Amino acid sequence: MSEAFRAEARAWLEANFPPSLAFKNPVPYQNDAPYAEGDPDWIVWRDRMAEKGWGAPGWPKMYGGGELDHEQTKILTQEMRRIGAFNPMKMTGYTMLGPTLLEFGTEEQKAQHLPGVAKGVTRWCQGFSEPGAGSDLASLQTKCVDMGDHYLVEGQKIWTSGANHADWCFALVRTDTSSKQGGISFLLIDMKSEGVETRPITLISGSTHFCEMFLNAVKVPKENLVGEINKGWGIAKRLLQFERDSLSEGRGEGVPLLPLAQERVGTDAEGRIADSDLRTRLVAHAMRAQAYNLTMGRIAAEGKAGQRNDALVPVLKNLGSDVAQVRADLIMEILGEQGLGWSGEGYSDVELDASHQWLHARAFSIYGGSFEIQNNIAAKVLLGLPSAPAPGR
Amino acid sequence: MAVLTEEQTMLRDMAAEWVPDRAPVTAFRRVAHEKLGHDPELWSEIAGTMGWAGILVPEEHGGSDFGYLSMGLVLEEMGRTLVASPLIATGVLGVSALRLGGNAEQQAAWLPRIATGEAIVAFACDEDGRHDPANVKLTAKRDGDGFRLDGVKAPVSEGVSADLLIVAARDEAGEIVLLLVPGDAAGVTRTRLDRIDGREAALIRFDGVIVGADAALTGGAALLDRVLDRGRAGLAAEMLGSATQAFDTTVDYLKTRVQFGQLIGSFQALQHRAVAMQGELLMTRSAVEAALAALDEDRDDAPMLVSLAKAIAGDTLRLCSREMVQMHGGIGMTEEHDAGLYYKRSATADATGGNGAFHRERYARLAGY
């Protein structure tokens, strides 16, 4: 049964995935709408996947999904990875908002928002972090006042990925100042609303997908509240689990290391990578990457058997970011000075991608809750270690 | 934990109950201090009452034929309390050698006795203080229909008490051959090696030992490799158990020990190191279970997965036992505390069957690096 699906998926992918996208770094496609939509092959790929329902493989068909079961979804992922394909819908809306709305949204909210996400035509951004509330997310201050027939939102967000290209934003807003976590609500904001202003922040990688977002007396219809007023923190925590989940998977993408090293570094008489120090570190990385992928597979199999343990997610996120960062370092090392290009003449796509990816990779251990925050969460929730006393006590 | 069958869940639960009850670390301390090698009474319970020596033995020879993943579950529980037993040497290496390379007579002669615990087996491969199956020097010269063995094997786990030695030798053509040698054969001299972890290991001399034509197993160097892999995977499972226990004990201590007026487990510096250990344990478990499952399915990628499992289990046991000593502070350095036992075991277990460097190199070659 699953082998039949594998054959079906393989045949369909081979017939429909544009080879020009193979082993491309999916990050710019996910975060930069003009970049993605400027690539005609990406548009073709997105639309074919949308029609097939495989961009949101596990979702109900009525919301544009494929209604695949867990096993089939896993097989689809494996088959995509085999040919270097990526899911064009795997953006913020799909990985974070989608599962959250499926769990907490009203029928109207699901019907309004999910199909656009499953088809890859609506882009979402996440309005969580604020200048004073990064790792300490619950200290956020963006004000939301009940005006009777609508809400009025006033404040500033930061590190908002893709806000400058987003159609919608799911935001955490403060509806009660008397309680830190109990005064937060979860709101869907149309980015075309009057008073929404975004400003890109240029990063060391040259990418501009992070933005500042200013909310100046923005009117939001009341039906855009998800869940109950002041109950947004619980929804946010669940959403952050989905985020860590998505951030801890799919680290295998990108150009395969071994053939690249054999080509660029050369091999000795016995066929071994000529630089023995580099070879040693490449092998150590390959082993950790395999152990990590086996772990993701094991956790998924256990989850399917009803032994899901969400408390592991922060640990997995950190392991995944470490593996991916080491990988980015190693590619740079394999390429040598050809990995130092920023743009233009003299450098291949693979080489330019490597330098930008290397710079971008530092974000893996910062976004979605920093490495340290994940460790704090795991120490408390997974290991049951005591909290540190509050400062000044 | 892998998704287990009902049978495996029962086996694991029985092991999880029996091990801390009948073979806690205190039992190991007695074995180590009195240099017993293993406690014969415990071994008769392990093999006879629990039936664990027969987990890999076919049913027609008195075993349960449950497979390597099942054996791994038991070994993991035993690793938790550092149980010193001949289970890997006998029930994994011995049984695997006979199953994979033995003929019907050899199997009929030994497997039933192994399944009941009556016969202890030791697998003698290493010679030069470094695991290297390609570097077998012990000679097996043709002698009539049989062989004449000369050379030295060390260290040989369970080599003092073994009734049967399975010896890797080199024949006159330079090929590796595995031979069944009774422990009491003329010309065999066994000396107990006193090692830091208190377990049984021997230096065994073979001076003109004569065995018959029926002593040879079939399969040569490839068989040696396959048998070793099964032992390595079993040992990795045991190491996973030891590392997990070292970690659990340490985390418990972090929750009870007060310094500077606070539980030390509230210090971020220690919390983050504890979470790092947890991550390594997760990956070790995945690798160990994947290796055992690949052996059960006799898959082509089993050698790579075994090397992955053995290397990562070695690193993780070293990490967790080192942190166990460190986070317990001075008490962790005392003979009275268990931390030192895990730390000592980390070194011997890592070196046995190939250390991290050996297995990373092996993995590299198998993967084409």
GROMACS .gro file of C-alpha atoms in nm, chain A residues 50-198:
model
  149
   50ALA     CA    1  -0.164   2.337  -0.524
   51GLU     CA    2  -0.376   2.153  -0.776
   52LYS     CA    3  -0.256   1.818  -0.644
   53GLY     CA    4  -0.321   1.925  -0.283
   54TRP     CA    5   0.029   1.815  -0.183
   55GLY     CA    6   0.146   2.156  -0.065
   56ALA     CA    7  -0.059   2.092   0.249
   57PRO     CA    8  -0.058   1.714   0.227
   58GLY     CA    9  -0.223   1.641   0.560
   59TRP     CA   10  -0.498   1.902   0.547
   60PRO     CA   11  -0.862   1.832   0.460
   61LYS     CA   12  -0.945   1.860   0.091
   62MET     CA   13  -1.208   2.127   0.160
   63TYR     CA   14  -0.922   2.360   0.262
   64GLY     CA   15  -0.704   2.275  -0.037
   65GLY     CA   16  -0.513   1.993   0.128
   66GLY     CA   17  -0.435   1.641   0.009
   67GLU     CA   18  -0.578   1.438   0.300
   68LEU     CA   19  -0.271   1.215   0.301
   69ASP     CA   20  -0.211   1.013   0.614
   70HIS     CA   21   0.106   1.041   0.821
   71GLU     CA   22   0.287   0.759   0.642
   72GLN     CA   23   0.205   0.897   0.298
   73THR     CA   24   0.316   1.245   0.401
   74LYS     CA   25   0.645   1.099   0.518
   75ILE     CA   26   0.691   0.914   0.191
   76LEU     CA   27   0.613   1.229  -0.007
   77THR     CA   28   0.877   1.418   0.193
   78GLN     CA   29   1.132   1.143   0.134
   79GLU     CA   30   1.063   1.135  -0.237
   80MET     CA   31   1.091   1.512  -0.263
   81ARG     CA   32   1.418   1.507  -0.072
   82ARG     CA   33   1.551   1.235  -0.302
   83ILE     CA   34   1.530   1.462  -0.605
   84GLY     CA   35   1.612   1.784  -0.422
   85ALA     CA   36   1.256   1.917  -0.436
   86PHE     CA   37   1.100   2.138  -0.169
   87ASN     CA   38   0.744   2.219  -0.075
   88PRO     CA   39   0.665   2.563  -0.222
   89MET     CA   40   0.387   2.610   0.035
   90LYS     CA   41   0.619   2.560   0.329
   91MET     CA   42   0.600   2.917   0.446
   92THR     CA   43   0.485   3.077   0.769
   93GLY     CA   44   0.118   3.039   0.679
   94TYR     CA   45   0.149   2.669   0.620
   95THR     CA   46   0.388   2.569   0.897
   96MET     CA   47   0.249   2.787   1.176
   97LEU     CA   48  -0.085   2.954   1.117
   98GLY     CA   49  -0.245   2.659   0.934
   99PRO     CA   50  -0.219   2.399   1.210
  100THR     CA   51  -0.311   2.665   1.467
  101LEU     CA   52  -0.629   2.765   1.285
  102LEU     CA   53  -0.718   2.399   1.232
  103GLU     CA   54  -0.705   2.360   1.608
  104PHE     CA   55  -0.841   2.693   1.735
  105GLY     CA   56  -1.007   2.874   1.443
  106THR     CA   57  -1.378   2.912   1.373
  107GLU     CA   58  -1.527   2.746   1.065
  108GLU     CA   59  -1.541   3.089   0.899
  109GLN     CA   60  -1.175   3.162   0.975
  110LYS     CA   61  -1.064   2.826   0.840
  111ALA     CA   62  -1.269   2.861   0.523
  112GLN     CA   63  -1.149   3.217   0.468
  113HIS     CA   64  -0.777   3.165   0.526
  114LEU     CA   65  -0.666   2.805   0.478
  115PRO     CA   66  -0.723   2.758   0.103
  116GLY     CA   67  -0.503   3.056   0.016
  117VAL     CA   68  -0.226   2.910   0.231
  118ALA     CA   69  -0.261   2.562   0.080
  119LYS     CA   70  -0.240   2.711  -0.270
  120GLY     CA   71   0.059   2.928  -0.184
  121VAL     CA   72  -0.113   3.248  -0.294
  122THR     CA   73  -0.159   3.410   0.047
  123ARG     CA   74   0.154   3.495   0.238
  124TRP     CA   75   0.147   3.534   0.615
  125CYS     CA   76   0.383   3.691   0.861
  126GLN     CA   77   0.416   3.635   1.234
  127GLY     CA   78   0.370   3.945   1.449
  128PHE     CA   79   0.509   3.817   1.777
  129SER     CA   80   0.844   3.975   1.868
  130GLU     CA   81   0.870   4.336   1.978
  131PRO     CA   82   1.172   4.558   2.039
  132GLY     CA   83   1.149   4.492   2.413
  133ALA     CA   84   1.003   4.144   2.390
  134GLY     CA   85   1.221   3.900   2.200
  135SER     CA   86   1.314   3.597   2.402
  136ASP     CA   87   1.087   3.722   2.681
  137LEU     CA   88   0.793   3.715   2.443
  138ALA     CA   89   0.515   3.752   2.699
  139SER     CA   90   0.633   4.098   2.795
  140LEU     CA   91   0.495   4.233   2.466
  141GLN     CA   92   0.323   4.574   2.472
  142THR     CA   93   0.132   4.627   2.144
  143LYS     CA   94  -0.200   4.767   2.261
  144CYS     CA   95  -0.535   4.638   2.143
  145VAL     CA   96  -0.846   4.822   2.259
  146ASP     CA   97  -1.206   4.704   2.217
  147MET     CA   98  -1.387   4.985   2.035
  148GLY     CA   99  -1.726   4.812   2.038
  149ASP     CA  100  -1.761   4.718   1.672
  150HIS     CA  101  -1.388   4.668   1.610
  151TYR     CA  102  -1.044   4.650   1.776
  152LEU     CA  103  -0.790   4.929   1.758
  153VAL     CA  104  -0.426   4.817   1.752
  154GLU     CA  105  -0.128   5.038   1.829
  155GLY     CA  106   0.235   4.932   1.865
  156GLN     CA  107   0.548   4.798   1.702
  157LYS     CA  108   0.670   4.453   1.601
  158ILE     CA  109   1.019   4.348   1.496
  159TRP     CA  110   1.196   4.052   1.331
  160THR     CA  111   0.877   3.999   1.134
  161SER     CA  112   0.985   3.766   0.854
  162GLY     CA  113   0.846   3.865   0.516
  163ALA     CA  114   0.619   4.139   0.652
  164ASN     CA  115   0.699   4.358   0.351
  165HIS     CA  116   0.557   4.092   0.118
  166ALA     CA  117   0.286   3.948   0.341
  167ASP     CA  118  -0.087   3.970   0.278
  168TRP     CA  119  -0.182   3.891   0.637
  169CYS     CA  120  -0.026   3.889   0.981
  170PHE     CA  121  -0.111   3.681   1.286
  171ALA     CA  122  -0.020   3.892   1.582
  172LEU     CA  123  -0.008   3.876   1.957
  173VAL     CA  124  -0.153   4.189   2.115
  174ARG     CA  125  -0.204   4.308   2.470
  175THR     CA  126  -0.569   4.329   2.568
  176ASP     CA  127  -0.513   4.342   2.943
  177THR     CA  128  -0.219   4.504   3.120
  178SER     CA  129  -0.294   4.357   3.463
  179SER     CA  130  -0.172   4.008   3.372
  180LYS     CA  131   0.147   3.927   3.178
  181GLN     CA  132   0.053   3.604   3.001
  182GLY     CA  133  -0.319   3.630   3.076
  183GLY     CA  134  -0.357   3.961   2.896
  184ILE     CA  135  -0.254   3.854   2.548
  185SER     CA  136  -0.487   3.791   2.254
  186PHE     CA  137  -0.430   3.633   1.911
  187LEU     CA  138  -0.539   3.851   1.620
  188LEU     CA  139  -0.541   3.821   1.241
  189ILE     CA  140  -0.449   4.150   1.075
  190ASP     CA  141  -0.492   4.233   0.706
  191MET     CA  142  -0.163   4.390   0.599
  192LYS     CA  143  -0.350   4.623   0.363
  193SER     CA  144  -0.523   4.786   0.660
  194GLU     CA  145  -0.463   5.155   0.703
  195GLY     CA  146  -0.187   5.227   0.956
  196VAL     CA  147   0.024   4.918   0.884
  197GLU     CA  148   0.374   5.012   0.783
  198THR     CA  149   0.674   4.786   0.728
   0.00000   0.00000   0.00000
